[in-house]
mmCIF file of C-alpha atoms and ligand atoms in Angstrom:
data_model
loop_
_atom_site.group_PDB
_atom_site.id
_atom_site.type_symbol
_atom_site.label_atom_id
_atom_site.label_comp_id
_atom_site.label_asym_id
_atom_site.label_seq_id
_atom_site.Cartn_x
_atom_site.Cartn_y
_atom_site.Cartn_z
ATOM 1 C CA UNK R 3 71.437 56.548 8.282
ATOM 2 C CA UNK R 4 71.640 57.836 4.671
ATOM 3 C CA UNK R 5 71.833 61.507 3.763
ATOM 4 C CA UNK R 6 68.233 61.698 2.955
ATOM 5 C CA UNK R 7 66.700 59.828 6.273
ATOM 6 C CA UNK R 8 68.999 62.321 7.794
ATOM 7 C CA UNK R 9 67.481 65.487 5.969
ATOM 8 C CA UNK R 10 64.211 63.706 6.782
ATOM 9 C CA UNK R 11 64.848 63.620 10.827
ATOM 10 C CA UNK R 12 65.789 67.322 10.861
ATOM 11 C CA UNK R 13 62.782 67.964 8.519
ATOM 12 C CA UNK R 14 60.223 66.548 11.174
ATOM 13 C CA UNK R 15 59.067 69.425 13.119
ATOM 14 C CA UNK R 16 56.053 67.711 14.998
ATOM 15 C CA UNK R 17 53.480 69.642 13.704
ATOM 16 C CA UNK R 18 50.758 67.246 13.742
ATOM 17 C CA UNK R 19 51.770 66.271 17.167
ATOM 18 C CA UNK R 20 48.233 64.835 19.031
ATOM 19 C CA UNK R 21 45.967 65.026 15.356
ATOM 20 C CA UNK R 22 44.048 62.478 14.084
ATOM 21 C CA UNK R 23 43.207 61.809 10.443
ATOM 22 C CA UNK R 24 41.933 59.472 7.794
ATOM 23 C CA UNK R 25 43.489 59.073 4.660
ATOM 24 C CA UNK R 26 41.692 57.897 1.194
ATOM 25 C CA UNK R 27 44.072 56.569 -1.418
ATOM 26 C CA UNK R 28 47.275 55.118 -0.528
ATOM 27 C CA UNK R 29 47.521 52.153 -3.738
ATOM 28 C CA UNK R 30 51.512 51.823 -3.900
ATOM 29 C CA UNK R 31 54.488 53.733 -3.250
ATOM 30 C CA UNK R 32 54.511 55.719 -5.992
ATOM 31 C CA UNK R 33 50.682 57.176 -4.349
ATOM 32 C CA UNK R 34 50.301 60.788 -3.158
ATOM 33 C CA UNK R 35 48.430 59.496 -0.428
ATOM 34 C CA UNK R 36 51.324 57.086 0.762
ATOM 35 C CA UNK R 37 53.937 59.830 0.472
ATOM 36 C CA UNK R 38 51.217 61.914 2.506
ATOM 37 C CA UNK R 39 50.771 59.497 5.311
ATOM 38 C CA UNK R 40 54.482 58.513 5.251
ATOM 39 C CA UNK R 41 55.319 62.332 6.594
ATOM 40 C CA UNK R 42 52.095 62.760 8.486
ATOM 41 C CA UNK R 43 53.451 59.886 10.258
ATOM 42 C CA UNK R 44 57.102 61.543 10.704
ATOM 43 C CA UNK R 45 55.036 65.251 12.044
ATOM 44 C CA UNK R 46 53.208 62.702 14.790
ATOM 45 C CA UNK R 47 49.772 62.474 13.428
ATOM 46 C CA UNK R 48 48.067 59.630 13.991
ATOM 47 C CA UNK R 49 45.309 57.841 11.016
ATOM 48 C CA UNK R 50 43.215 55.406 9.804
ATOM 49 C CA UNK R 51 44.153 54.068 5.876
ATOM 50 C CA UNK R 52 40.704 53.442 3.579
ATOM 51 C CA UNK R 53 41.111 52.169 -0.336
ATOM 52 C CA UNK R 54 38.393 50.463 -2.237
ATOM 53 C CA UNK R 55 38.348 46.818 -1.273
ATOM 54 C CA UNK R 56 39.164 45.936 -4.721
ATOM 55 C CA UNK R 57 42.157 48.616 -4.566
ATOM 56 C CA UNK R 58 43.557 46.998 -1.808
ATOM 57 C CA UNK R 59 43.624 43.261 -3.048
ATOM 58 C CA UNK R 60 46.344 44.920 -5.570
ATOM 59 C CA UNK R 61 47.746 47.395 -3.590
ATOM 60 C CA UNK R 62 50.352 46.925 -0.831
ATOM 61 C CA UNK R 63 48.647 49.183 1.465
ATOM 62 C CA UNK R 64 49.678 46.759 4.616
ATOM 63 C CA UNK R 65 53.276 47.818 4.171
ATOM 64 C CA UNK R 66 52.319 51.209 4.345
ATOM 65 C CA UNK R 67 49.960 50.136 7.409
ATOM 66 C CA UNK R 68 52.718 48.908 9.298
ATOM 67 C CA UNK R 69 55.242 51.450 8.650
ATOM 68 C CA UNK R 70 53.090 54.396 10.165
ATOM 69 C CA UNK R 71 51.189 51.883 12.768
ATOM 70 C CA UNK R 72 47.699 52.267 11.783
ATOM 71 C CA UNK R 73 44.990 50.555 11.060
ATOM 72 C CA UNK R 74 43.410 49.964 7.353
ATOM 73 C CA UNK R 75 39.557 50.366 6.877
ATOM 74 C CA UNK R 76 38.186 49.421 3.068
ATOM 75 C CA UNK R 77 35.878 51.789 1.770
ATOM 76 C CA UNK R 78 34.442 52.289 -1.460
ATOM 77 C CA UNK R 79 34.194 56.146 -1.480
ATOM 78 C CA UNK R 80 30.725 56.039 -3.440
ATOM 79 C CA UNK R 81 29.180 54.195 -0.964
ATOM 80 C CA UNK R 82 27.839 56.236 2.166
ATOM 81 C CA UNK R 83 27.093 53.138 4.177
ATOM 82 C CA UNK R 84 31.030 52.192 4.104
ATOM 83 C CA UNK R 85 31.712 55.573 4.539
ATOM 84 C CA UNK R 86 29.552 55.868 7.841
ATOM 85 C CA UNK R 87 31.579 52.675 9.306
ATOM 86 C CA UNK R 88 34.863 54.158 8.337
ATOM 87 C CA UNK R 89 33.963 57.341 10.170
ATOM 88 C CA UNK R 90 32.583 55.621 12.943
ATOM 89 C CA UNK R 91 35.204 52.797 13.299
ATOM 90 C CA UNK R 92 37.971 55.449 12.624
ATOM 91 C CA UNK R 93 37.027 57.677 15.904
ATOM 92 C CA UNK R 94 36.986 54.268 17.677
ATOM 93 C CA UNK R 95 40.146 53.362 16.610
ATOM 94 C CA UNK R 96 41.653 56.613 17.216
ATOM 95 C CA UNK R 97 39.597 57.268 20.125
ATOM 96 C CA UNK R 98 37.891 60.777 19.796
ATOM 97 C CA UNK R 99 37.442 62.834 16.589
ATOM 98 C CA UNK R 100 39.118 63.742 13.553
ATOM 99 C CA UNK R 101 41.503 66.848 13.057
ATOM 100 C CA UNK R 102 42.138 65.925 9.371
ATOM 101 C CA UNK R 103 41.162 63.915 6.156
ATOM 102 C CA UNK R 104 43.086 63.874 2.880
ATOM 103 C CA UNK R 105 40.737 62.377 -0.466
ATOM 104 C CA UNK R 106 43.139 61.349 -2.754
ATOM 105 C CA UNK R 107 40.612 59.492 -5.172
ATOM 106 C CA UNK R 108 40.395 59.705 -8.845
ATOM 107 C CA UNK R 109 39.590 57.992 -11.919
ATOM 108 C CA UNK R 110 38.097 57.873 -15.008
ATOM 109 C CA UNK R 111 36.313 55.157 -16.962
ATOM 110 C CA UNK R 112 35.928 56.636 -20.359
ATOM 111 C CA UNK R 113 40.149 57.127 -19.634
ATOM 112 C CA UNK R 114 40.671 53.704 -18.903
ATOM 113 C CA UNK R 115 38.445 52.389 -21.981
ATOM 114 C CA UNK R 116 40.082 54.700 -24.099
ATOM 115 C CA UNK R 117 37.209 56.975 -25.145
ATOM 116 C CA UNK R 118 37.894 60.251 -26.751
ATOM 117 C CA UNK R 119 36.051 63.219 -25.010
ATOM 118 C CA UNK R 120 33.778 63.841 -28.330
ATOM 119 C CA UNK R 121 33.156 59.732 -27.757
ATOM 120 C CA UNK R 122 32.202 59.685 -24.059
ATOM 121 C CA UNK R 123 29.977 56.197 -22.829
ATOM 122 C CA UNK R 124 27.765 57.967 -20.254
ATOM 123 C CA UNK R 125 27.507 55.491 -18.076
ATOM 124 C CA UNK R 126 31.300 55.539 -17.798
ATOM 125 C CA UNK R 127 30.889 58.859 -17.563
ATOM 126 C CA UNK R 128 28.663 59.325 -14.531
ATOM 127 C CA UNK R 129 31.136 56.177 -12.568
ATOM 128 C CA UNK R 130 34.136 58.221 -12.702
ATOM 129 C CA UNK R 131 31.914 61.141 -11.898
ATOM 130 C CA UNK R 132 31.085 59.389 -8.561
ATOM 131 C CA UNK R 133 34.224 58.253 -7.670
ATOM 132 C CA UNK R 134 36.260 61.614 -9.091
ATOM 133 C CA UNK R 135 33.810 64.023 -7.665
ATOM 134 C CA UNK R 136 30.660 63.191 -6.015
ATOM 135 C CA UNK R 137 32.590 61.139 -3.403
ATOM 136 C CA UNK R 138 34.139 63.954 -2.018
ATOM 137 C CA UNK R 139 30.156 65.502 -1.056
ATOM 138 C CA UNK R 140 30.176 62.167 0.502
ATOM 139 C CA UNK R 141 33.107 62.282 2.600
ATOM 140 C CA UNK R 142 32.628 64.917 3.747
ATOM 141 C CA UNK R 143 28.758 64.752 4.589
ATOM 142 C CA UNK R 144 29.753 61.958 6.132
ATOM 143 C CA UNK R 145 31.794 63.190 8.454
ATOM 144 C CA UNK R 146 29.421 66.301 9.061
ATOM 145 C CA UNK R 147 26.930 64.224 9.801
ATOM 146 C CA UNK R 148 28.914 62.257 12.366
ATOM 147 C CA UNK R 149 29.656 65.032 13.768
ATOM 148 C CA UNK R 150 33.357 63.671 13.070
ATOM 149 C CA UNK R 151 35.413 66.634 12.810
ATOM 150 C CA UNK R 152 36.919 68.701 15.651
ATOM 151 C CA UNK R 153 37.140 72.426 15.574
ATOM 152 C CA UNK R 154 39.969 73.843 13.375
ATOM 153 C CA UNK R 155 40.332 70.576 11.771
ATOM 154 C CA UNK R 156 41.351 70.374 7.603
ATOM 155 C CA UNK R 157 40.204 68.597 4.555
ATOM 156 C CA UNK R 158 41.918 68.392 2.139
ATOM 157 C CA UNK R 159 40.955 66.917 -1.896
ATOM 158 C CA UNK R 160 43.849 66.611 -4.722
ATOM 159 C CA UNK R 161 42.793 68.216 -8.200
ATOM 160 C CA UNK R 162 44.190 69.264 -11.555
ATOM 161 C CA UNK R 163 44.438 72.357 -13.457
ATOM 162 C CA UNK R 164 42.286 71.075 -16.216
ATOM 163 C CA UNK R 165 39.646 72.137 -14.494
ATOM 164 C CA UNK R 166 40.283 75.508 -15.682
ATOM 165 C CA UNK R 167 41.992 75.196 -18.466
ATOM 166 C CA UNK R 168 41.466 72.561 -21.141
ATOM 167 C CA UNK R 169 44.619 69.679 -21.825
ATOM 168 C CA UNK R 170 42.951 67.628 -24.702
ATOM 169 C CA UNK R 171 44.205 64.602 -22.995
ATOM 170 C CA UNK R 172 42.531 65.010 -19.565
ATOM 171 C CA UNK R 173 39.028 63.855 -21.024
ATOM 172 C CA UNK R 174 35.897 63.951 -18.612
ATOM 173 C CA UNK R 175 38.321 64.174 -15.423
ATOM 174 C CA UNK R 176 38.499 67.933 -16.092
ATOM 175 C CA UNK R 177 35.069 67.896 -15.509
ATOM 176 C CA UNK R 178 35.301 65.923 -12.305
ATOM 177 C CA UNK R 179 38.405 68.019 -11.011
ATOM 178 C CA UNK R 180 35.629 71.415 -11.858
ATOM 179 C CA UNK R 181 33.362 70.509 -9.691
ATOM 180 C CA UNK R 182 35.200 68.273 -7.059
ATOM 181 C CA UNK R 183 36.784 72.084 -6.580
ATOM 182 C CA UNK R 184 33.419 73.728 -6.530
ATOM 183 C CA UNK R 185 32.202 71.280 -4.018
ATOM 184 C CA UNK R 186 35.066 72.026 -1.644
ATOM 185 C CA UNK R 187 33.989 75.746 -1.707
ATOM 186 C CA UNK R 188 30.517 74.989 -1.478
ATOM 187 C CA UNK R 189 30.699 72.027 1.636
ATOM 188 C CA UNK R 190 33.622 74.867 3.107
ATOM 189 C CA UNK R 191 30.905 77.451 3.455
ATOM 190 C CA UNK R 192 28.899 75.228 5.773
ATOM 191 C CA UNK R 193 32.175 73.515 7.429
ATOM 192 C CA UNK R 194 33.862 76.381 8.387
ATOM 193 C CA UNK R 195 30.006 78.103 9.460
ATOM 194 C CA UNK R 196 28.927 75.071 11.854
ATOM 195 C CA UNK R 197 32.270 73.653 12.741
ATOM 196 C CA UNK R 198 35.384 75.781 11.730
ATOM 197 C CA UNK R 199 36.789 73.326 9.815
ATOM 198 C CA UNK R 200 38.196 73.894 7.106
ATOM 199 C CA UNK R 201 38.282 73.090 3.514
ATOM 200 C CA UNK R 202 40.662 73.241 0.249
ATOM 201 C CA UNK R 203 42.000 71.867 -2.825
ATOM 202 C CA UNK R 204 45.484 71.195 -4.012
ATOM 203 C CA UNK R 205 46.170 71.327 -7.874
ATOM 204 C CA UNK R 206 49.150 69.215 -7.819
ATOM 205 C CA UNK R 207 51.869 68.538 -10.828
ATOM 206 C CA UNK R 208 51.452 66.101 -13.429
ATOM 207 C CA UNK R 209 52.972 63.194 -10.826
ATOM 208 C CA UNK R 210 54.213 59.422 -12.404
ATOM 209 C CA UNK R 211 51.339 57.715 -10.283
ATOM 210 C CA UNK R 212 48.610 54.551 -11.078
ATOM 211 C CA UNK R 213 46.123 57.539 -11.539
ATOM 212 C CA UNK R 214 48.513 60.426 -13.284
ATOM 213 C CA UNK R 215 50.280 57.730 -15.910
ATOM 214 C CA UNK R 216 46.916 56.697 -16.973
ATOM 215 C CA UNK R 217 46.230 60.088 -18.651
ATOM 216 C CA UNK R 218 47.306 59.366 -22.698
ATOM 217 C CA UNK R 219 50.660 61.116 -23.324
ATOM 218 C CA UNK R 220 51.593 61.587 -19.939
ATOM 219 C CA UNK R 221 55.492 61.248 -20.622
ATOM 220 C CA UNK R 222 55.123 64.404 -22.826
ATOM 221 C CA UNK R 223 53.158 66.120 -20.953
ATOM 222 C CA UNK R 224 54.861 65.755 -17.811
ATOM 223 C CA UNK R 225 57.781 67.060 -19.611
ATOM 224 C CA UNK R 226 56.656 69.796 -21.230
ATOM 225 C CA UNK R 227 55.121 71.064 -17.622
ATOM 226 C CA UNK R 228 58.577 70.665 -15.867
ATOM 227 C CA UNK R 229 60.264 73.042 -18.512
ATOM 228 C CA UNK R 230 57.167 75.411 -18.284
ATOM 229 C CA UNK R 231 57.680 75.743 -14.372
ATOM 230 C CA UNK R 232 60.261 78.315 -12.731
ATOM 231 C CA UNK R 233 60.665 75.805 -9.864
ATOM 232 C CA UNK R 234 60.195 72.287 -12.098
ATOM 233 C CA UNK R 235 57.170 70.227 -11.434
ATOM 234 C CA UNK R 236 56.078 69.860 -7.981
ATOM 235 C CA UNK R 237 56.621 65.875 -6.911
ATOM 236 C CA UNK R 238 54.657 63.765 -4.710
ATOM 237 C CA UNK R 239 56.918 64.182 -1.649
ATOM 238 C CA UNK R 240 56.462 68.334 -2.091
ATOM 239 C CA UNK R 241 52.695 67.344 -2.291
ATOM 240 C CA UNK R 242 52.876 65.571 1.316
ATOM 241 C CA UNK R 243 54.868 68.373 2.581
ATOM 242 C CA UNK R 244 52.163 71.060 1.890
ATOM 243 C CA UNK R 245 49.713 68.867 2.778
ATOM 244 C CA UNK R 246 51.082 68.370 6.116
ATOM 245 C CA UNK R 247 51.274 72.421 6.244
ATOM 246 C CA UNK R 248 47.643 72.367 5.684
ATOM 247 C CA UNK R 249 46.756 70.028 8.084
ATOM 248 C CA UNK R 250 48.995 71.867 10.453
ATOM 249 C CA UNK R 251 47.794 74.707 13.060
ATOM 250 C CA UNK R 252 49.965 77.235 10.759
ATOM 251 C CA UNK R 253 46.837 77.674 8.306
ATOM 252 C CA UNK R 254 43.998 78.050 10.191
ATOM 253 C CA UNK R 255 42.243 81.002 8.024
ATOM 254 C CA UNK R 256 42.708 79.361 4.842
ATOM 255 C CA UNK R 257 39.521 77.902 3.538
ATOM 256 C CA UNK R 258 37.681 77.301 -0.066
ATOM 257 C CA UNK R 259 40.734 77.717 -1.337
ATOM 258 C CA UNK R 260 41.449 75.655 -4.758
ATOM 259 C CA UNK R 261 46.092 76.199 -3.937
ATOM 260 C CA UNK R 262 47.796 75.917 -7.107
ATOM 261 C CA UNK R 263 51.109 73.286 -6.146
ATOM 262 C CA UNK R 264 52.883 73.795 -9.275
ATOM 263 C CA UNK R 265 56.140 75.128 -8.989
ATOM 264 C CA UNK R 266 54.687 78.602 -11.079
ATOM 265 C CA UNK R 267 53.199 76.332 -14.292
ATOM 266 C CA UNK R 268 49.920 78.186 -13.726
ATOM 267 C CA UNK R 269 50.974 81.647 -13.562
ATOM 268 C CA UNK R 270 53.665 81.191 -16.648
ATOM 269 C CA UNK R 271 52.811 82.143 -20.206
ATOM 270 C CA UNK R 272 55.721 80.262 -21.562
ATOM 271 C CA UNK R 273 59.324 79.492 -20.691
ATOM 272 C CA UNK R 274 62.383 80.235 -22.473
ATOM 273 C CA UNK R 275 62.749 76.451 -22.740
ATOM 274 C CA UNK R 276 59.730 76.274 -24.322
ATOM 275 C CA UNK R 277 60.807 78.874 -26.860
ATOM 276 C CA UNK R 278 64.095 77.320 -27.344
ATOM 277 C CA UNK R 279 62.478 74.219 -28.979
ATOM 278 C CA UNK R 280 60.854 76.335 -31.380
ATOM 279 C CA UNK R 281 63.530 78.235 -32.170
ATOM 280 C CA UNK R 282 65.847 77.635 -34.925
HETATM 281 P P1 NAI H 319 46.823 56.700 -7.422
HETATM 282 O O1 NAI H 319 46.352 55.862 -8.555
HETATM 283 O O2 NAI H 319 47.984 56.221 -6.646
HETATM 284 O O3 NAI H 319 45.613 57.020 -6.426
HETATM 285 C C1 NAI H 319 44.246 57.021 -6.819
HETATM 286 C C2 NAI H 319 43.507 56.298 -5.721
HETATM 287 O O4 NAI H 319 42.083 56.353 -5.889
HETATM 288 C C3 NAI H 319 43.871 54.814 -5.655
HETATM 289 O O5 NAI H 319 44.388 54.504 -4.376
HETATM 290 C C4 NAI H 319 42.558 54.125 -5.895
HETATM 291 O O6 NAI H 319 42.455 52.869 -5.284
HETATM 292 C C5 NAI H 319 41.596 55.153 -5.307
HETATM 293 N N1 NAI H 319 40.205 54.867 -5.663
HETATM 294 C C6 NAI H 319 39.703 54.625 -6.910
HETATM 295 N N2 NAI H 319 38.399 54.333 -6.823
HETATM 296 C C7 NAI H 319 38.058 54.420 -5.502
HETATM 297 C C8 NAI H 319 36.839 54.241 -4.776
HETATM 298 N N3 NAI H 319 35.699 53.909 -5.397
HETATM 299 N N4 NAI H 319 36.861 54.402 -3.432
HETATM 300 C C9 NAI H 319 38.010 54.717 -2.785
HETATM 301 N N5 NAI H 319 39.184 54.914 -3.423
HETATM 302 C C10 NAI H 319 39.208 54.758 -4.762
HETATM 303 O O7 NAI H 319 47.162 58.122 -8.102
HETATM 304 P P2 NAI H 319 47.470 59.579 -7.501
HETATM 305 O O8 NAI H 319 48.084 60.336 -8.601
HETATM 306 O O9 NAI H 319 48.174 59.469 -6.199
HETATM 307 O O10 NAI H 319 46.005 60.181 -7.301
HETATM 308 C C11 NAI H 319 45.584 60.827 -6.135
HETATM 309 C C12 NAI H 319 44.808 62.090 -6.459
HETATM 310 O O11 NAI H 319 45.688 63.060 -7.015
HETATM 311 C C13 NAI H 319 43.671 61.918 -7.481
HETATM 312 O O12 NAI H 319 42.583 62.728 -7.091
HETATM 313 C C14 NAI H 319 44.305 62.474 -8.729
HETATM 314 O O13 NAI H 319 43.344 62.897 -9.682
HETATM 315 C C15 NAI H 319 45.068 63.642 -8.134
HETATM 316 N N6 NAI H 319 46.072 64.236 -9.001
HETATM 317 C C16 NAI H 319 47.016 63.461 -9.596
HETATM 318 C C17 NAI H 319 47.931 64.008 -10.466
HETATM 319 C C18 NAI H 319 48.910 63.141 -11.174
HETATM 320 O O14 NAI H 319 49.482 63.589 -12.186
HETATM 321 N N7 NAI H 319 49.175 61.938 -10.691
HETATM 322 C C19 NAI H 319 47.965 65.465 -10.748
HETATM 323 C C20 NAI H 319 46.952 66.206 -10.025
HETATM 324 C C21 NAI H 319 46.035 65.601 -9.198
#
């Protein structure tokens, strides 16, 4: 056993011992959602994969699948009748309901097709709106509507400080991020009200993923944000770990929450790294 599988065993401490879950957006290693379900897996949850059918053709999400022992479900995340059968098919599988859901789902067309912000196709505009955004309403009025969730149960969506402050290169996902972080406050409300379950965002790092390396200049910018945080960027593995805490018993009151995971970039005017390269 290496030094790090070591670190890992003593870092297990069962804390999702007995949960059940579904996880959106495991593509490849290098995922948020595969480093989440990797240590969900190691705290004794139990979960049901979903990607986009198309997502999974490319992706190696059977690796993952059998690493953790569970069960993959396609679902496109805009489409409520796949999401019904995932919900459904997931309590099946898992037999009983859900104590946690992680929607790790992003992207942007006018990104991909390299349209500038001032340039946007809105027809690209509103797809990447659904699948960024409006999916997350759907998840999660799926599951209310199923009747899915058990009490004290977590969602949890992954966002990006763009969505209150402006990075040129972050296009029309800033906008998605806004109100994918206004819906989680709003669907909370009514969550935590009728089922006290609960409801949050994390605004994660810039992270070298599919989804965060598509973003034009990323290599800069990813950069520049480590030397502008006190405790360097937060990584994908720190990402699972806090997720995992959220999921966990240990944060039952928080809710509506949009939880800056930054190692301090948010709260930091500038660095003296930062001033250092304009120094002379
Ligand atoms: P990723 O590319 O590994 O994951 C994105 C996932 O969205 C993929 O698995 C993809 O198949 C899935 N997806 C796309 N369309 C879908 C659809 N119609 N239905 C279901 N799933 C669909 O990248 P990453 O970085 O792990 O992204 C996860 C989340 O983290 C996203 O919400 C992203 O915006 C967010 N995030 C990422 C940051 C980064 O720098 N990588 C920083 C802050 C937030």
């Amino acid at each position: 056993m290496s030094h790090n599988q070591q670190l890992q065993k003593i870092m297990a401490y069962n804390l999702l011992k007995g949960k059940k879950g579904i996880i959106f957006g495991a593509l490849d290693a290098n995922s948020i959602a595969w480093k989440t379900a990797e240590r969900v897996h190691e705290e004794g949850g139990t979960f049901v994969l979903t990607n986009a059918p198309i997502a999974m053709r490319m992706g190696q999400i059977n690796e993952l699948a059998g690493k953790t022992i569970s069960e993959i479900i396609p679902a496109d995340a805009t489409n409520e009748e796949d999401l019904k059968n995932l919900v459904e098919k997931s309590m099946e599988i898992l037999g009983g309901k859900l104590d946690f859901v992680l929607h790790s789902i992003g992207m942007s067309v006018n990104v991909r097709k390299g349209r500038h912000y001032t340039d946007e196709n809105y027809s690209f505009t509103e797809k990447g709106w659904d699948v960024s955004a409006l999916s997350f309403h759907k998840v999660m009025q799926s599951l209310y509507k199923a009747e899915a969730m058990n009490q004290w149960g977590s969602i949890v969506a992954l966002t990006y400080m763009a969505a209150q402050r402006t990075f040129p290169d972050y296009n029309d996902m800033a906008d998605n991020k806004a109100y994918l972080e206004s819906v989680a406050r709003s669907f909370g409300y009514f969550f935590g009200k009728e089922h006290k379950v609960r409801v949050n965002t994390i605004s994660q790092s810039p992270t070298p993923t599919t989804a965060g390396q598509g973003v034009k200049g990323f290599d800069g910018f990813i950069n520049y944000a480590e030397k502008m945080s006190p405790l360097g960027n937060a990584t994908a593995d720190d990402c699972a770990n806090y997720t995992v805490s959220l999921f966990s018993d240990l944060t039952k009151k928080v809710t509506m929450q949009n939880l800056f995971h930054d190692g301090g970039f948010s709260n930091t005017g500038v660095s003296q790294e930062v001033i250092d390269e304009f120094s002379e």
